[in-house]
């Protein structure tokens, strides 16, 4: 094996586990599809809940936001988006662990930010 190939495979071996847990990973998206998130949300437009792009636009992506959104995904409820949703609550998702919910929150924050239209 040439040293270039050896170096390349080392880089790939180190990068793969990071990619698997990266925000916006396809694996997390699959979990969100399985959990029914896309029944009420889409990336770029409102369905029942706000577009994921609006959420990414509105919040600063930091650990406190991820933790708060993780808890909100599990417990559900209303809040900031009432003007757009008419106060329809998000259903609770008690089947999710906090780690799963926080990964989903990170996936949402990794979407392209979109300024919400005027409610
Ligand atoms: C029954 C419809 C419904 C389902 C299913 C649903 N949501 Fe929501 N979601 C909403 C509504 C409505 C809101 C707006 C709540 C508000 O005004 O705070 C919302 C808000 C959010 C927010 C922003 C919360 C905030 O405080 O700004 C995130 C993040 C989110 N949803 C993620 C998810 C994820 C991840 C799933 C799947 C596990 C999911 N949602 C499933 C309806 C839904």
Short mmCIF file of N, CA and C and ligand atoms in Angstrom, two decimals:
data_model
loop_
_atom_site.label_atom_id
_atom_site.label_comp_id
_atom_site.label_asym_id
_atom_site.label_seq_id
_atom_site.Cartn_x
_atom_site.Cartn_y
_atom_site.Cartn_z
N UNK A 1 0.85 -1.19 0.00
CA UNK A 1 0.00 0.00 0.00
C UNK A 1 0.89 1.25 0.00
N UNK A 2 0.62 2.17 -0.89
CA UNK A 2 1.41 3.40 -0.91
C UNK A 2 1.08 4.21 0.34
N UNK A 3 2.01 5.07 0.68
CA UNK A 3 1.77 5.84 1.92
C UNK A 3 0.57 6.78 1.76
N UNK A 4 0.33 7.22 0.52
CA UNK A 4 -0.83 8.11 0.30
C UNK A 4 -2.13 7.36 0.60
N UNK A 5 -2.20 6.14 0.05
CA UNK A 5 -3.40 5.33 0.28
C UNK A 5 -3.56 5.03 1.77
N UNK A 6 -2.42 4.70 2.41
CA UNK A 6 -2.48 4.38 3.84
C UNK A 6 -2.98 5.60 4.62
N UNK A 7 -2.46 6.76 4.27
CA UNK A 7 -2.88 7.97 4.98
C UNK A 7 -4.37 8.26 4.73
N UNK A 8 -4.78 8.05 3.48
CA UNK A 8 -6.17 8.30 3.13
C UNK A 8 -7.11 7.37 3.92
N UNK A 9 -6.74 6.09 4.01
CA UNK A 9 -7.64 5.18 4.73
C UNK A 9 -7.66 5.48 6.22
N UNK A 10 -6.53 6.02 6.74
CA UNK A 10 -6.52 6.42 8.15
C UNK A 10 -7.50 7.59 8.35
N UNK A 11 -7.45 8.55 7.43
CA UNK A 11 -8.34 9.71 7.53
C UNK A 11 -9.80 9.24 7.48
N UNK A 12 -10.10 8.34 6.57
CA UNK A 12 -11.47 7.85 6.44
C UNK A 12 -11.91 7.11 7.70
N UNK A 13 -11.00 6.31 8.26
CA UNK A 13 -11.34 5.55 9.46
C UNK A 13 -11.64 6.49 10.62
N UNK A 14 -10.91 7.62 10.69
CA UNK A 14 -11.16 8.57 11.78
C UNK A 14 -12.41 9.39 11.52
N UNK A 15 -12.70 9.67 10.25
CA UNK A 15 -13.83 10.54 9.92
C UNK A 15 -15.17 9.82 10.05
N UNK A 16 -15.21 8.52 9.76
CA UNK A 16 -16.48 7.80 9.71
C UNK A 16 -17.30 7.89 11.01
N UNK A 17 -16.70 7.63 12.18
CA UNK A 17 -17.53 7.69 13.40
C UNK A 17 -18.05 9.10 13.67
N UNK A 18 -17.26 10.12 13.32
CA UNK A 18 -17.70 11.50 13.52
C UNK A 18 -18.91 11.76 12.63
N UNK A 19 -18.83 11.34 11.37
CA UNK A 19 -19.90 11.59 10.41
C UNK A 19 -21.20 10.94 10.89
N UNK A 20 -21.11 9.77 11.50
CA UNK A 20 -22.30 9.05 11.93
C UNK A 20 -23.09 9.84 12.97
N UNK A 21 -22.39 10.67 13.76
CA UNK A 21 -23.07 11.41 14.82
C UNK A 21 -23.23 12.89 14.48
N UNK A 22 -22.85 13.26 13.25
CA UNK A 22 -22.93 14.67 12.88
C UNK A 22 -24.37 15.15 12.87
N UNK A 23 -24.56 16.41 13.23
CA UNK A 23 -25.89 17.02 13.14
C UNK A 23 -26.35 16.97 11.70
N UNK A 24 -27.62 16.70 11.51
CA UNK A 24 -28.12 16.62 10.15
C UNK A 24 -27.85 15.27 9.52
N UNK A 25 -27.45 14.28 10.31
CA UNK A 25 -27.14 12.97 9.73
C UNK A 25 -28.40 12.26 9.23
N UNK A 26 -28.26 11.51 8.13
CA UNK A 26 -29.40 10.78 7.58
C UNK A 26 -29.99 9.78 8.58
N UNK A 27 -29.13 9.26 9.46
CA UNK A 27 -29.60 8.30 10.47
C UNK A 27 -30.61 8.95 11.43
N UNK A 28 -30.30 10.17 11.85
CA UNK A 28 -31.21 10.88 12.75
C UNK A 28 -32.51 11.21 11.99
N UNK A 29 -32.37 11.58 10.72
CA UNK A 29 -33.57 11.87 9.92
C UNK A 29 -34.47 10.63 9.85
N UNK A 30 -33.86 9.45 9.68
CA UNK A 30 -34.65 8.20 9.66
C UNK A 30 -35.40 8.01 10.97
N UNK A 31 -34.72 8.30 12.09
CA UNK A 31 -35.38 8.17 13.40
C UNK A 31 -36.55 9.14 13.51
N UNK A 32 -36.37 10.34 12.93
CA UNK A 32 -37.45 11.34 12.98
C UNK A 32 -38.62 10.91 12.10
N UNK A 33 -38.33 10.30 10.98
CA UNK A 33 -39.41 9.79 10.12
C UNK A 33 -40.18 8.70 10.89
N UNK A 34 -39.42 7.80 11.54
CA UNK A 34 -40.04 6.70 12.29
C UNK A 34 -40.87 7.24 13.46
N UNK A 35 -40.42 8.34 14.07
CA UNK A 35 -41.13 8.90 15.23
C UNK A 35 -42.34 9.75 14.81
N UNK A 36 -42.50 9.98 13.50
CA UNK A 36 -43.68 10.72 13.03
C UNK A 36 -43.50 12.22 12.98
N UNK A 37 -42.28 12.72 13.16
CA UNK A 37 -42.05 14.17 13.19
C UNK A 37 -42.49 14.83 11.88
N UNK A 38 -42.28 14.11 10.76
CA UNK A 38 -42.58 14.72 9.46
C UNK A 38 -44.08 14.73 9.15
N UNK A 39 -44.89 14.13 10.03
CA UNK A 39 -46.35 14.26 9.87
C UNK A 39 -46.78 15.69 10.14
N UNK A 40 -46.05 16.38 11.02
CA UNK A 40 -46.42 17.76 11.38
C UNK A 40 -45.40 18.80 10.96
N UNK A 41 -44.23 18.37 10.52
CA UNK A 41 -43.18 19.32 10.17
C UNK A 41 -42.61 18.99 8.79
N UNK A 42 -42.21 20.05 8.07
CA UNK A 42 -41.39 19.91 6.87
C UNK A 42 -40.20 20.85 7.04
N UNK A 43 -39.19 20.70 6.20
CA UNK A 43 -37.99 21.52 6.34
C UNK A 43 -38.26 22.97 5.97
N UNK A 44 -38.98 23.20 4.87
CA UNK A 44 -39.04 24.56 4.34
C UNK A 44 -40.41 25.23 4.38
N UNK A 45 -41.43 24.54 4.86
CA UNK A 45 -42.73 25.19 4.98
C UNK A 45 -43.49 24.64 6.19
N UNK A 46 -44.46 25.42 6.67
CA UNK A 46 -45.28 25.00 7.81
C UNK A 46 -46.19 23.86 7.39
N UNK A 47 -46.34 22.87 8.25
CA UNK A 47 -47.38 21.86 8.05
C UNK A 47 -48.37 22.11 9.20
N UNK A 48 -48.29 21.35 10.29
CA UNK A 48 -49.03 21.69 11.50
C UNK A 48 -48.11 22.53 12.40
N UNK A 49 -46.88 22.07 12.48
CA UNK A 49 -45.86 22.77 13.26
C UNK A 49 -45.00 23.64 12.34
N UNK A 50 -44.18 24.48 12.95
CA UNK A 50 -43.31 25.38 12.17
C UNK A 50 -42.30 24.60 11.32
N UNK A 51 -41.89 25.19 10.17
CA UNK A 51 -40.84 24.60 9.33
C UNK A 51 -39.56 24.46 10.15
N UNK A 52 -38.84 23.37 9.93
CA UNK A 52 -37.57 23.20 10.64
C UNK A 52 -36.61 24.35 10.33
N UNK A 53 -36.67 24.86 9.09
CA UNK A 53 -35.84 26.01 8.72
C UNK A 53 -36.16 27.25 9.55
N UNK A 54 -37.44 27.44 9.90
CA UNK A 54 -37.82 28.59 10.75
C UNK A 54 -37.21 28.43 12.14
N UNK A 55 -37.27 27.20 12.63
CA UNK A 55 -36.75 26.92 13.98
C UNK A 55 -35.24 27.17 13.99
N UNK A 56 -34.55 26.70 12.93
CA UNK A 56 -33.10 26.92 12.83
C UNK A 56 -32.79 28.41 12.76
N UNK A 57 -33.65 29.17 12.09
CA UNK A 57 -33.45 30.62 11.96
C UNK A 57 -33.64 31.32 13.31
N UNK A 58 -34.64 30.87 14.05
CA UNK A 58 -35.04 31.59 15.26
C UNK A 58 -34.08 31.42 16.43
N UNK A 59 -33.51 30.22 16.60
CA UNK A 59 -32.70 29.95 17.78
C UNK A 59 -31.21 29.99 17.48
N UNK A 60 -30.43 30.29 18.48
CA UNK A 60 -28.98 30.15 18.36
C UNK A 60 -28.64 28.72 18.70
N UNK A 61 -27.85 28.11 17.84
CA UNK A 61 -27.48 26.71 18.03
C UNK A 61 -26.40 26.60 19.09
N UNK A 62 -26.83 26.39 20.35
CA UNK A 62 -25.86 26.21 21.43
C UNK A 62 -26.40 25.12 22.36
N UNK A 63 -25.57 24.64 23.29
CA UNK A 63 -26.00 23.51 24.14
C UNK A 63 -27.28 23.78 24.91
N UNK A 64 -27.48 25.02 25.36
CA UNK A 64 -28.69 25.33 26.14
C UNK A 64 -29.93 25.19 25.27
N UNK A 65 -29.84 25.65 24.01
CA UNK A 65 -30.97 25.53 23.10
C UNK A 65 -31.27 24.07 22.80
N UNK A 66 -30.22 23.29 22.54
CA UNK A 66 -30.41 21.87 22.22
C UNK A 66 -31.08 21.16 23.39
N UNK A 67 -30.64 21.47 24.62
CA UNK A 67 -31.21 20.83 25.81
C UNK A 67 -32.69 21.23 25.95
N UNK A 68 -32.99 22.53 25.77
CA UNK A 68 -34.37 22.98 25.93
C UNK A 68 -35.28 22.34 24.87
N UNK A 69 -34.81 22.34 23.62
CA UNK A 69 -35.63 21.75 22.56
C UNK A 69 -35.77 20.24 22.75
N UNK A 70 -34.73 19.59 23.26
CA UNK A 70 -34.81 18.15 23.54
C UNK A 70 -35.93 17.85 24.53
N UNK A 71 -35.98 18.64 25.61
CA UNK A 71 -37.05 18.45 26.60
C UNK A 71 -38.42 18.76 25.99
N UNK A 72 -38.48 19.81 25.17
CA UNK A 72 -39.75 20.19 24.54
C UNK A 72 -40.25 19.10 23.60
N UNK A 73 -39.34 18.46 22.85
CA UNK A 73 -39.73 17.38 21.93
C UNK A 73 -40.35 16.23 22.75
N UNK A 74 -39.79 15.94 23.91
CA UNK A 74 -40.31 14.85 24.74
C UNK A 74 -41.64 15.23 25.39
N UNK A 75 -41.72 16.45 25.93
CA UNK A 75 -42.95 16.78 26.68
C UNK A 75 -44.03 17.45 25.83
N UNK A 76 -43.67 17.94 24.62
CA UNK A 76 -44.67 18.57 23.75
C UNK A 76 -45.07 19.93 24.28
N UNK A 77 -46.16 20.48 23.72
CA UNK A 77 -46.68 21.74 24.23
C UNK A 77 -46.66 22.84 23.20
N UNK A 78 -47.07 24.03 23.65
CA UNK A 78 -47.15 25.20 22.77
C UNK A 78 -46.13 26.22 23.23
N UNK A 79 -46.12 27.37 22.58
CA UNK A 79 -45.20 28.41 23.02
C UNK A 79 -44.96 29.44 21.96
N UNK A 80 -43.73 29.58 21.57
CA UNK A 80 -43.30 30.65 20.69
C UNK A 80 -44.07 30.69 19.37
N UNK A 81 -44.45 29.53 18.85
CA UNK A 81 -44.97 29.47 17.49
C UNK A 81 -46.50 29.62 17.41
N UNK A 82 -47.14 29.98 18.55
CA UNK A 82 -48.61 30.07 18.58
C UNK A 82 -49.18 30.97 17.48
N UNK A 83 -48.48 32.09 17.17
CA UNK A 83 -49.00 33.03 16.17
C UNK A 83 -49.07 32.37 14.79
N UNK A 84 -48.20 31.38 14.55
CA UNK A 84 -48.19 30.70 13.24
C UNK A 84 -49.07 29.45 13.24
N UNK A 85 -49.20 28.84 14.44
CA UNK A 85 -49.90 27.55 14.50
C UNK A 85 -51.33 27.68 15.02
N UNK A 86 -51.70 28.87 15.51
CA UNK A 86 -53.00 29.03 16.14
C UNK A 86 -53.06 28.38 17.51
N UNK A 87 -51.88 28.08 18.08
CA UNK A 87 -51.84 27.50 19.42
C UNK A 87 -51.98 25.99 19.47
N UNK A 88 -51.91 25.34 18.31
CA UNK A 88 -51.93 23.86 18.28
C UNK A 88 -50.67 23.37 19.00
N UNK A 89 -50.82 22.44 19.95
CA UNK A 89 -49.62 21.98 20.65
C UNK A 89 -48.89 20.87 19.89
N UNK A 90 -47.58 20.76 20.12
CA UNK A 90 -46.84 19.59 19.67
C UNK A 90 -47.19 18.44 20.61
N UNK A 91 -47.45 17.25 20.04
CA UNK A 91 -47.75 16.09 20.88
C UNK A 91 -46.48 15.69 21.64
N UNK A 92 -46.63 15.10 22.83
CA UNK A 92 -45.44 14.62 23.55
C UNK A 92 -44.86 13.36 22.90
N UNK A 93 -43.58 13.12 23.10
CA UNK A 93 -42.91 11.92 22.57
C UNK A 93 -42.16 11.22 23.71
N UNK A 94 -42.93 10.64 24.67
CA UNK A 94 -42.28 10.06 25.87
C UNK A 94 -41.45 8.81 25.56
N UNK A 95 -41.62 8.26 24.34
CA UNK A 95 -40.85 7.06 23.98
C UNK A 95 -39.39 7.38 23.67
N UNK A 96 -39.09 8.67 23.45
CA UNK A 96 -37.72 9.05 23.09
C UNK A 96 -36.88 9.26 24.35
N UNK A 97 -35.59 8.90 24.28
CA UNK A 97 -34.67 9.27 25.36
C UNK A 97 -34.27 10.72 25.13
N UNK A 98 -33.75 11.36 26.18
CA UNK A 98 -33.31 12.75 26.04
C UNK A 98 -32.19 12.82 25.00
N UNK A 99 -31.31 11.82 24.97
CA UNK A 99 -30.21 11.82 23.99
C UNK A 99 -30.77 11.80 22.57
N UNK A 100 -31.77 10.95 22.33
CA UNK A 100 -32.38 10.90 20.99
C UNK A 100 -33.02 12.24 20.64
N UNK A 101 -33.78 12.79 21.58
CA UNK A 101 -34.49 14.05 21.33
C UNK A 101 -33.49 15.18 21.06
N UNK A 102 -32.36 15.17 21.77
CA UNK A 102 -31.35 16.22 21.56
C UNK A 102 -30.68 16.06 20.20
N UNK A 103 -30.49 14.80 19.76
CA UNK A 103 -29.94 14.59 18.41
C UNK A 103 -30.91 15.13 17.37
N UNK A 104 -32.20 14.94 17.61
CA UNK A 104 -33.21 15.46 16.68
C UNK A 104 -33.18 16.99 16.68
N UNK A 105 -33.05 17.58 17.88
CA UNK A 105 -32.96 19.05 17.97
C UNK A 105 -31.73 19.54 17.20
N UNK A 106 -30.62 18.81 17.30
CA UNK A 106 -29.41 19.19 16.57
C UNK A 106 -29.63 19.08 15.06
N UNK A 107 -30.35 18.05 14.65
CA UNK A 107 -30.66 17.88 13.23
C UNK A 107 -31.47 19.08 12.73
N UNK A 108 -32.46 19.49 13.54
CA UNK A 108 -33.28 20.64 13.16
C UNK A 108 -32.40 21.89 13.03
N UNK A 109 -31.50 22.10 14.00
CA UNK A 109 -30.66 23.29 13.99
C UNK A 109 -29.67 23.27 12.83
N UNK A 110 -29.42 22.10 12.25
CA UNK A 110 -28.47 21.98 11.13
C UNK A 110 -29.13 22.30 9.79
N UNK A 111 -30.46 22.50 9.79
CA UNK A 111 -31.13 22.79 8.52
C UNK A 111 -30.87 24.24 8.11
N UNK A 112 -31.04 24.52 6.83
CA UNK A 112 -30.81 25.87 6.31
C UNK A 112 -31.80 26.84 6.95
N UNK A 113 -31.31 27.90 7.62
CA UNK A 113 -32.22 28.83 8.28
C UNK A 113 -33.12 29.56 7.27
N UNK A 114 -34.40 29.65 7.60
CA UNK A 114 -35.37 30.36 6.75
C UNK A 114 -36.11 31.35 7.65
N UNK A 115 -36.14 32.63 7.26
CA UNK A 115 -36.89 33.62 8.04
C UNK A 115 -38.38 33.30 7.93
N UNK A 116 -39.08 33.13 9.06
CA UNK A 116 -40.51 32.83 8.99
C UNK A 116 -41.28 34.00 8.35
N UNK A 117 -42.32 33.72 7.57
CA UNK A 117 -43.14 34.81 7.04
C UNK A 117 -43.90 35.48 8.20
N UNK A 118 -44.42 36.67 7.97
CA UNK A 118 -45.23 37.31 9.03
C UNK A 118 -46.43 36.42 9.33
N UNK A 119 -46.73 36.20 10.64
CA UNK A 119 -47.85 35.32 10.97
C UNK A 119 -49.19 35.96 10.58
C1 LIG B 1 -48.92 16.65 16.18
C2 LIG B 1 -48.00 17.45 15.40
C3 LIG B 1 -46.50 17.42 15.75
C4 LIG B 1 -45.66 16.33 15.75
C5 LIG B 1 -45.97 14.87 15.52
C6 LIG B 1 -44.33 16.88 16.04
N1 LIG B 1 -44.38 18.23 16.20
FE1 LIG B 1 -42.81 19.46 16.62
N2 LIG B 1 -44.11 21.01 16.81
C7 LIG B 1 -45.48 20.98 16.54
C8 LIG B 1 -46.06 22.28 16.84
C9 LIG B 1 -47.54 22.66 16.70
C10 LIG B 1 -44.99 23.08 17.29
C11 LIG B 1 -45.04 24.53 17.79
C12 LIG B 1 -45.09 24.50 19.31
C13 LIG B 1 -44.94 25.88 19.91
O1 LIG B 1 -45.64 26.80 19.52
O2 LIG B 1 -44.07 26.00 20.79
C14 LIG B 1 -43.77 22.26 17.23
C15 LIG B 1 -42.52 22.71 17.59
C16 LIG B 1 -41.34 21.99 17.45
C17 LIG B 1 -40.02 22.49 17.73
C18 LIG B 1 -39.70 23.90 18.24
C19 LIG B 1 -40.06 24.00 19.71
C20 LIG B 1 -39.91 25.40 20.27
O3 LIG B 1 -40.08 25.54 21.49
O4 LIG B 1 -39.63 26.35 19.52
C21 LIG B 1 -39.14 21.47 17.48
C22 LIG B 1 -37.63 21.50 17.64
C23 LIG B 1 -39.93 20.33 17.06
N3 LIG B 1 -41.25 20.68 17.05
C24 LIG B 1 -39.41 19.10 16.72
C25 LIG B 1 -40.18 17.96 16.54
C26 LIG B 1 -39.64 16.61 16.45
C27 LIG B 1 -38.16 16.26 16.48
C28 LIG B 1 -40.71 15.76 16.32
C29 LIG B 1 -40.71 14.25 16.27
C30 LIG B 1 -40.16 13.55 17.43
C31 LIG B 1 -41.91 16.59 16.30
N4 LIG B 1 -41.54 17.91 16.45
C32 LIG B 1 -43.20 16.10 16.14
C33 LIG B 1 -46.18 19.90 16.09
C34 LIG B 1 -45.71 18.60 16.03
#
